[in-house]
Short mmCIF file of C-alpha atoms in Angstrom, two decimals:
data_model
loop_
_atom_site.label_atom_id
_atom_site.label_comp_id
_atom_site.label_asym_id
_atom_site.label_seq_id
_atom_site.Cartn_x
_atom_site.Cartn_y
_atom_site.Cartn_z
CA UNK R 1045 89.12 96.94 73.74
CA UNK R 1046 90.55 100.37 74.75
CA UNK R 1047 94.08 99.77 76.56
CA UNK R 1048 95.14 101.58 79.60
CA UNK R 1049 98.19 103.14 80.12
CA UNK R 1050 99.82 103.74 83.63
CA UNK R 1051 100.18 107.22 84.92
CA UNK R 1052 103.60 106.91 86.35
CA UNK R 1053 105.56 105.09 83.43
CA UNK R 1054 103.43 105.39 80.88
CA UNK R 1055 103.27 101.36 80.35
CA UNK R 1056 99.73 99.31 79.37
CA UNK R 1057 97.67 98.54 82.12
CA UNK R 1058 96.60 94.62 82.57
CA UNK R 1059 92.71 94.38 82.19
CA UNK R 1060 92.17 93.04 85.03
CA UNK R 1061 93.79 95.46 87.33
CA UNK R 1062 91.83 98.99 88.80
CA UNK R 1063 93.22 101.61 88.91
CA UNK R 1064 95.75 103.36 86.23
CA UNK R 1065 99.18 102.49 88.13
CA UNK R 1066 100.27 99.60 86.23
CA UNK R 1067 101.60 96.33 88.32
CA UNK R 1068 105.12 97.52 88.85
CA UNK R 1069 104.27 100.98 89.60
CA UNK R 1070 101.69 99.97 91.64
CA UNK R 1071 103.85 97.73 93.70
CA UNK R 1072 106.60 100.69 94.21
CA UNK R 1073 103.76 102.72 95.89
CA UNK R 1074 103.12 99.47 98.35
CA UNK R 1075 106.14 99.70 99.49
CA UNK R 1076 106.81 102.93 99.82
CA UNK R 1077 107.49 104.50 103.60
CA UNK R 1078 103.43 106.08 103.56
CA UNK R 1079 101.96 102.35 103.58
CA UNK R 1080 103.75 100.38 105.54
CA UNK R 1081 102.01 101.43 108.85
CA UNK R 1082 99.60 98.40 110.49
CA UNK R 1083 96.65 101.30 110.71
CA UNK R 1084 93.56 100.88 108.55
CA UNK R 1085 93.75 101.96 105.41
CA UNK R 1086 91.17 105.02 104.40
CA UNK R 1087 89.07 105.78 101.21
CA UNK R 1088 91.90 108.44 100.37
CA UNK R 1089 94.78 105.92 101.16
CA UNK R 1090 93.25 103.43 98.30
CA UNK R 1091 92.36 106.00 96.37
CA UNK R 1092 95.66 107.11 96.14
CA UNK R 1093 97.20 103.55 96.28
CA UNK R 1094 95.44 103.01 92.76
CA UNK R 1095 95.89 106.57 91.38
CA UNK R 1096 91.90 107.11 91.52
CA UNK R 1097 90.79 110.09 91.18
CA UNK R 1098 86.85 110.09 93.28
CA UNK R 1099 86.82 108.50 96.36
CA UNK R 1100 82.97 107.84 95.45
CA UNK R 1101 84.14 105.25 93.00
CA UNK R 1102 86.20 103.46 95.36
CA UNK R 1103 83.17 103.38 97.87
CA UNK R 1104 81.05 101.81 94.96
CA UNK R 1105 83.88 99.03 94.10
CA UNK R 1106 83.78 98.86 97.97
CA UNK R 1107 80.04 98.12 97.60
CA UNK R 1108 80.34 95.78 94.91
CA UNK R 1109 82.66 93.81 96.25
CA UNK R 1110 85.60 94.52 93.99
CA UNK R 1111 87.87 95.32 96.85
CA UNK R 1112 88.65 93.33 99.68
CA UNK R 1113 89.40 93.79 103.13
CA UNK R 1114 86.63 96.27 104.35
CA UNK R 1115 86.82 96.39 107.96
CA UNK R 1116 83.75 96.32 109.85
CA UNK R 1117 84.87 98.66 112.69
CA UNK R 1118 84.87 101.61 110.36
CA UNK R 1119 80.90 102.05 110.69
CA UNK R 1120 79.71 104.17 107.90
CA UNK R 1121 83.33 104.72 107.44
CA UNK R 1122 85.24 102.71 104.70
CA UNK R 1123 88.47 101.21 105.91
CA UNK R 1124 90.63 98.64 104.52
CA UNK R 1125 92.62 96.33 106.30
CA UNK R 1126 96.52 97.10 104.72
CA UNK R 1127 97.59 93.17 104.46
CA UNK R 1128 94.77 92.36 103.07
CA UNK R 1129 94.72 95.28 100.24
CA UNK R 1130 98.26 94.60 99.53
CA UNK R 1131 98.04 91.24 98.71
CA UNK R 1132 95.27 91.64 96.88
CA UNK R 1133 97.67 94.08 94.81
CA UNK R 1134 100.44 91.30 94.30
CA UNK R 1135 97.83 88.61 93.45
CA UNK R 1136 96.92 90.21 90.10
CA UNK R 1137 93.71 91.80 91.83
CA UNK R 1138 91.82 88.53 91.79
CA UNK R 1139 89.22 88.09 94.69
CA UNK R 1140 89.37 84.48 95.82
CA UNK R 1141 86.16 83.00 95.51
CA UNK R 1142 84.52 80.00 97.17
CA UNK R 1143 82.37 77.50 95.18
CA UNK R 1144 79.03 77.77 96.58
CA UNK R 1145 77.36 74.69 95.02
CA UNK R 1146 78.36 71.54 92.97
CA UNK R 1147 78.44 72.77 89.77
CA UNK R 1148 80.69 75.84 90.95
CA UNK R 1149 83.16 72.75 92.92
CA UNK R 1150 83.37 71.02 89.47
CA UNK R 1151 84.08 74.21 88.11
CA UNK R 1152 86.62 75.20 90.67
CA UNK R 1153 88.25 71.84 90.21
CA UNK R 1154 88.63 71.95 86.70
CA UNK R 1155 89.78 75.86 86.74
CA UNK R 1156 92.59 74.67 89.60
CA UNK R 1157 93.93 71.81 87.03
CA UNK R 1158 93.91 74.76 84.24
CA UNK R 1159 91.31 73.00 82.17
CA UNK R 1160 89.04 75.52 81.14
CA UNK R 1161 86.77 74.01 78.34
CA UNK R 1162 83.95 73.82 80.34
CA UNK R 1163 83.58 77.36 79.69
CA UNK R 1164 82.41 76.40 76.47
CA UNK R 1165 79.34 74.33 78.35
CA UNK R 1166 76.01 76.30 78.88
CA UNK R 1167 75.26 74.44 82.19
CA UNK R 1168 77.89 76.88 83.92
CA UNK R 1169 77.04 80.02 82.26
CA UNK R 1170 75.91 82.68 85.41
CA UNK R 1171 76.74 80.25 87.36
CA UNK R 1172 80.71 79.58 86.90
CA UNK R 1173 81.55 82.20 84.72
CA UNK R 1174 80.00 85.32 83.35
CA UNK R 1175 79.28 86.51 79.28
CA UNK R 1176 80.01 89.95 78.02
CA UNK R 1177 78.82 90.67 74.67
CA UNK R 1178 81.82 92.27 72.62
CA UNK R 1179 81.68 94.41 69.18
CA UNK R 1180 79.89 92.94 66.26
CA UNK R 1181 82.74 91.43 63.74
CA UNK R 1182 83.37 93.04 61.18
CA UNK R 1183 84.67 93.12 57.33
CA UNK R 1184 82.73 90.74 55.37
CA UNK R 1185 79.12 90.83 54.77
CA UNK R 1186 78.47 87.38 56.90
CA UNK R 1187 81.06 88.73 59.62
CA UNK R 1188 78.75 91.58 60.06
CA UNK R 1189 75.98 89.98 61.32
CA UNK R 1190 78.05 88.23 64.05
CA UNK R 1191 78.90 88.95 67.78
CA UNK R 1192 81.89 87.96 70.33
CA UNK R 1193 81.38 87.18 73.31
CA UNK R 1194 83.94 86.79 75.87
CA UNK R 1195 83.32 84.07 79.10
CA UNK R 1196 85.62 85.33 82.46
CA UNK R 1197 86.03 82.33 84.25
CA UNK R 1198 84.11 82.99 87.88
CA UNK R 1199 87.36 82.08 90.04
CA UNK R 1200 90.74 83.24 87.91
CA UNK R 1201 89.65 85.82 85.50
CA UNK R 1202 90.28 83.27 82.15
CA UNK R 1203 88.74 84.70 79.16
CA UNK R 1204 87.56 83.42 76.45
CA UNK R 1205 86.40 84.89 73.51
CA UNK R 1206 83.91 82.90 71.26
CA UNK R 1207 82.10 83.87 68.03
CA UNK R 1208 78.28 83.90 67.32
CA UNK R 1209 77.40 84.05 63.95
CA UNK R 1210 73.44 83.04 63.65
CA UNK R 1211 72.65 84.30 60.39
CA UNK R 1212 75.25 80.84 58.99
#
């Protein structure tokens, strides 16, 4: 995986966060004079919050749901309620997400108490957490034929990483 450094300090960026301010830099610009004010933030504000360079990309994560705290009166204009935005920042940029069925509640549950083996249990999988397929393994001729994947736990970001090999 390609690491990220921060554009202030120069320090690796967590995977999990957006942006390329790392957490401590990132926190600095909070609480700087410019966003303390109780007005909306604007597609330019969180832009600049994050050190992102298009404002189109922050409409997409918008969009997708990536960033909280879109504020309806804004129309066809994004804006961003500030409390919301900056605790997203301080909780590690994890959306909190609701269990929508049973299977997501046992989940949930089981995620809460930090027990997180059930990632290893297809009967979640899309459901209560998500696969990416990683790089094929290499170095010897049966690790070639393999894949990792990683499972991100739906509700706090664990990951997992699990090797395939079907050829054994």
């Amino acid at each position: 995986m390609i690491s990220r450094l921060c554009i202030d300090c120069g320090k690796q960026i967590e995977a999990q966060l957006i942006g390329r301010r790392c957490r401590k830099c990132l926190n600095t610009v909070l609480e700087s004079t410019d966003y303390t004010s109780i007005d909306p933030y604007t597609i330019k504000d969180v832009a600049d919050i994050m050190n992102l360079t298009s404002d189109e990309y922050v409409r997409k994560l918008s969009r997708e749901k990536k960033i909280p705290g879109r504020l309806a009166i804004g129309g066809n204009r994004h804006l961003f309620s500030p409390a919301i935005i900056n605790q997203w920042h301080k909780q590690n940029h994890i959306l909190p997400k609701v269990p929508t069925n049973p299977l997501q509640e046992e989940a949930k549950i089981r995620c809460e108490n930090k027990d997180h083996d059930w990632l290893m249990e297809e009967r979640f999988e899309g459901i209560a957490y998500q696969i990416e397929k990683d790089i094929p393994q290499s170095g010897t001729e049966v690790l070639k034929t393999g894949f990792r994947y990683r499972k991100i736990c739906y509700f706090c970001g664990y990951d997992a990483t699990v090797a395939n090999f079907p050829n054994l």
